[in-house]
């Protein structure tokens, strides 16, 4: 039976982890490679890096981090943030990423998703959708961390990226992100029902119950979380044992 | 011992290189190349494969003499080869991804899209799934039945001779996820992304 995945996400800025694990045993809390290794050793099903470096000049930094991490972590590694063209994807994959996550560039031009999945295969193309609720059962795609309104319907866009070859959707609720009040279950449920590719739930996790809701109520194939793991509130193992105790199948 | 990972521009093989390098360190001389001479003189070959069946077969064919060299290596000289993901699928006679495409024909059978029961099972089949070992395989030494492996695929290999199947995994039906036929080994899952268990499989192959 296919297991539900738990994916810790590390935000990286200028080569340093911004929101990171605060364990005493860490030599350098800002080192993304060391943090990724800890997650992978503790049973994370995948690792996700989100490069939130604002400028383009520092692209090489994330490439170097990916290169080092890929030599030490033997679970899938997804990298997102600033992926704008085929060259960016080539660079990340050559450095050792297994998947790349495309956000703004997919919204600007859905053909980019098609081109990328044709060139590299759907298996490594994740489209990250940031959605915000605009009315009852209606969500809109936002870009630039929720600042820019696009006027595009999130559900329709999800269907469109699937048609264009995306292998997975990383769905973040901008309303829930950072609130620790749980995923937007209605949004998740709507999109998982309307698409046939795996959906990774993101934005809003504060408790282990929220992970359960994302999978069981929302229909997500994987759950992504940042802060509940970073601040040591829960370990990956706690999350897996909890889900297992509630009959959600996970890799133990 | 010389082991060659065949680099035929089949997409992203960095992870295969990284994990084989990790396991081979200090024990095995690892080459990543499409150089026919080097392939001929290796003791073992790793054949990765990402993207579609058609694109992988096309890439193999685009390198002059590569397919014949691989065939000699496997069929005539009976030296060990490990196919991963589409690398395994290409053992088949024929594949149906993108377009009907002739495979290498080393193990009779075909490669079809997974029957996902009208959308009941999402495709691609992505994530960790348990393997059910069907027969003893040299690459499964010290690997427990029901171990978790990492999968990413939408197509499955259906061999004619079921006795080559060394493991299956459950996703809408029993999908063939590992084969062994004489000196030929293949996994549908990615040992290079399957954490310590996956590295152990790589180690088993390198130790053959």
mmCIF file with all atom_site columns, C-alpha atoms in Angstrom, chain A residues 14 30 40 53 113-114 116 122 126 150 167 170-171 178 186 217 220 223 230 243 247:
data_model
loop_
_atom_site.group_PDB
_atom_site.id
_atom_site.type_symbol
_atom_site.label_atom_id
_atom_site.label_alt_id
_atom_site.label_comp_id
_atom_site.label_asym_id
_atom_site.label_entity_id
_atom_site.label_seq_id
_atom_site.pdbx_PDB_ins_code
_atom_site.Cartn_x
_atom_site.Cartn_y
_atom_site.Cartn_z
_atom_site.occupancy
_atom_site.B_iso_or_equiv
_atom_site.pdbx_formal_charge
_atom_site.auth_seq_id
_atom_site.auth_comp_id
_atom_site.auth_asym_id
_atom_site.auth_atom_id
_atom_site.pdbx_PDB_model_num
ATOM 1  C CA . UNK A 1 14  ? 21.033  33.579 0.932   1.00 0.00 ? 14  UNK A CA 1
ATOM 2  C CA . UNK A 1 30  ? 21.600  27.957 9.878   1.00 0.00 ? 30  UNK A CA 1
ATOM 3  C CA . UNK A 1 40  ? 16.385  12.493 6.449   1.00 0.00 ? 40  UNK A CA 1
ATOM 4  C CA . UNK A 1 53  ? 16.406  34.637 -1.705  1.00 0.00 ? 53  UNK A CA 1
ATOM 5  C CA . UNK A 1 113 ? 5.046   23.502 -17.340 1.00 0.00 ? 113 UNK A CA 1
ATOM 6  C CA . UNK A 1 114 ? 4.422   21.637 -20.571 1.00 0.00 ? 114 UNK A CA 1
ATOM 7  C CA . UNK A 1 116 ? 9.553   21.376 -18.618 1.00 0.00 ? 116 UNK A CA 1
ATOM 8  C CA . UNK A 1 122 ? 6.431   14.778 -15.236 1.00 0.00 ? 122 UNK A CA 1
ATOM 9  C CA . UNK A 1 126 ? 5.858   20.017 -9.187  1.00 0.00 ? 126 UNK A CA 1
ATOM 10 C CA . UNK A 1 150 ? -3.824  37.076 -10.530 1.00 0.00 ? 150 UNK A CA 1
ATOM 11 C CA . UNK A 1 167 ? 3.490   15.425 -11.827 1.00 0.00 ? 167 UNK A CA 1
ATOM 12 C CA . UNK A 1 170 ? 2.008   21.639 -3.959  1.00 0.00 ? 170 UNK A CA 1
ATOM 13 C CA . UNK A 1 171 ? -1.026  23.487 -2.682  1.00 0.00 ? 171 UNK A CA 1
ATOM 14 C CA . UNK A 1 178 ? 1.572   30.789 9.309   1.00 0.00 ? 178 UNK A CA 1
ATOM 15 C CA . UNK A 1 186 ? -12.312 22.753 1.665   1.00 0.00 ? 186 UNK A CA 1
ATOM 16 C CA . UNK A 1 217 ? -10.439 14.906 5.166   1.00 0.00 ? 217 UNK A CA 1
ATOM 17 C CA . UNK A 1 220 ? -3.801  14.921 0.208   1.00 0.00 ? 220 UNK A CA 1
ATOM 18 C CA . UNK A 1 223 ? 1.634   16.750 3.927   1.00 0.00 ? 223 UNK A CA 1
ATOM 19 C CA . UNK A 1 230 ? 11.591  23.258 13.049  1.00 0.00 ? 230 UNK A CA 1
ATOM 20 C CA . UNK A 1 243 ? -0.870  9.044  12.144  1.00 0.00 ? 243 UNK A CA 1
ATOM 21 C CA . UNK A 1 247 ? -4.851  4.108  10.979  1.00 0.00 ? 247 UNK A CA 1
#
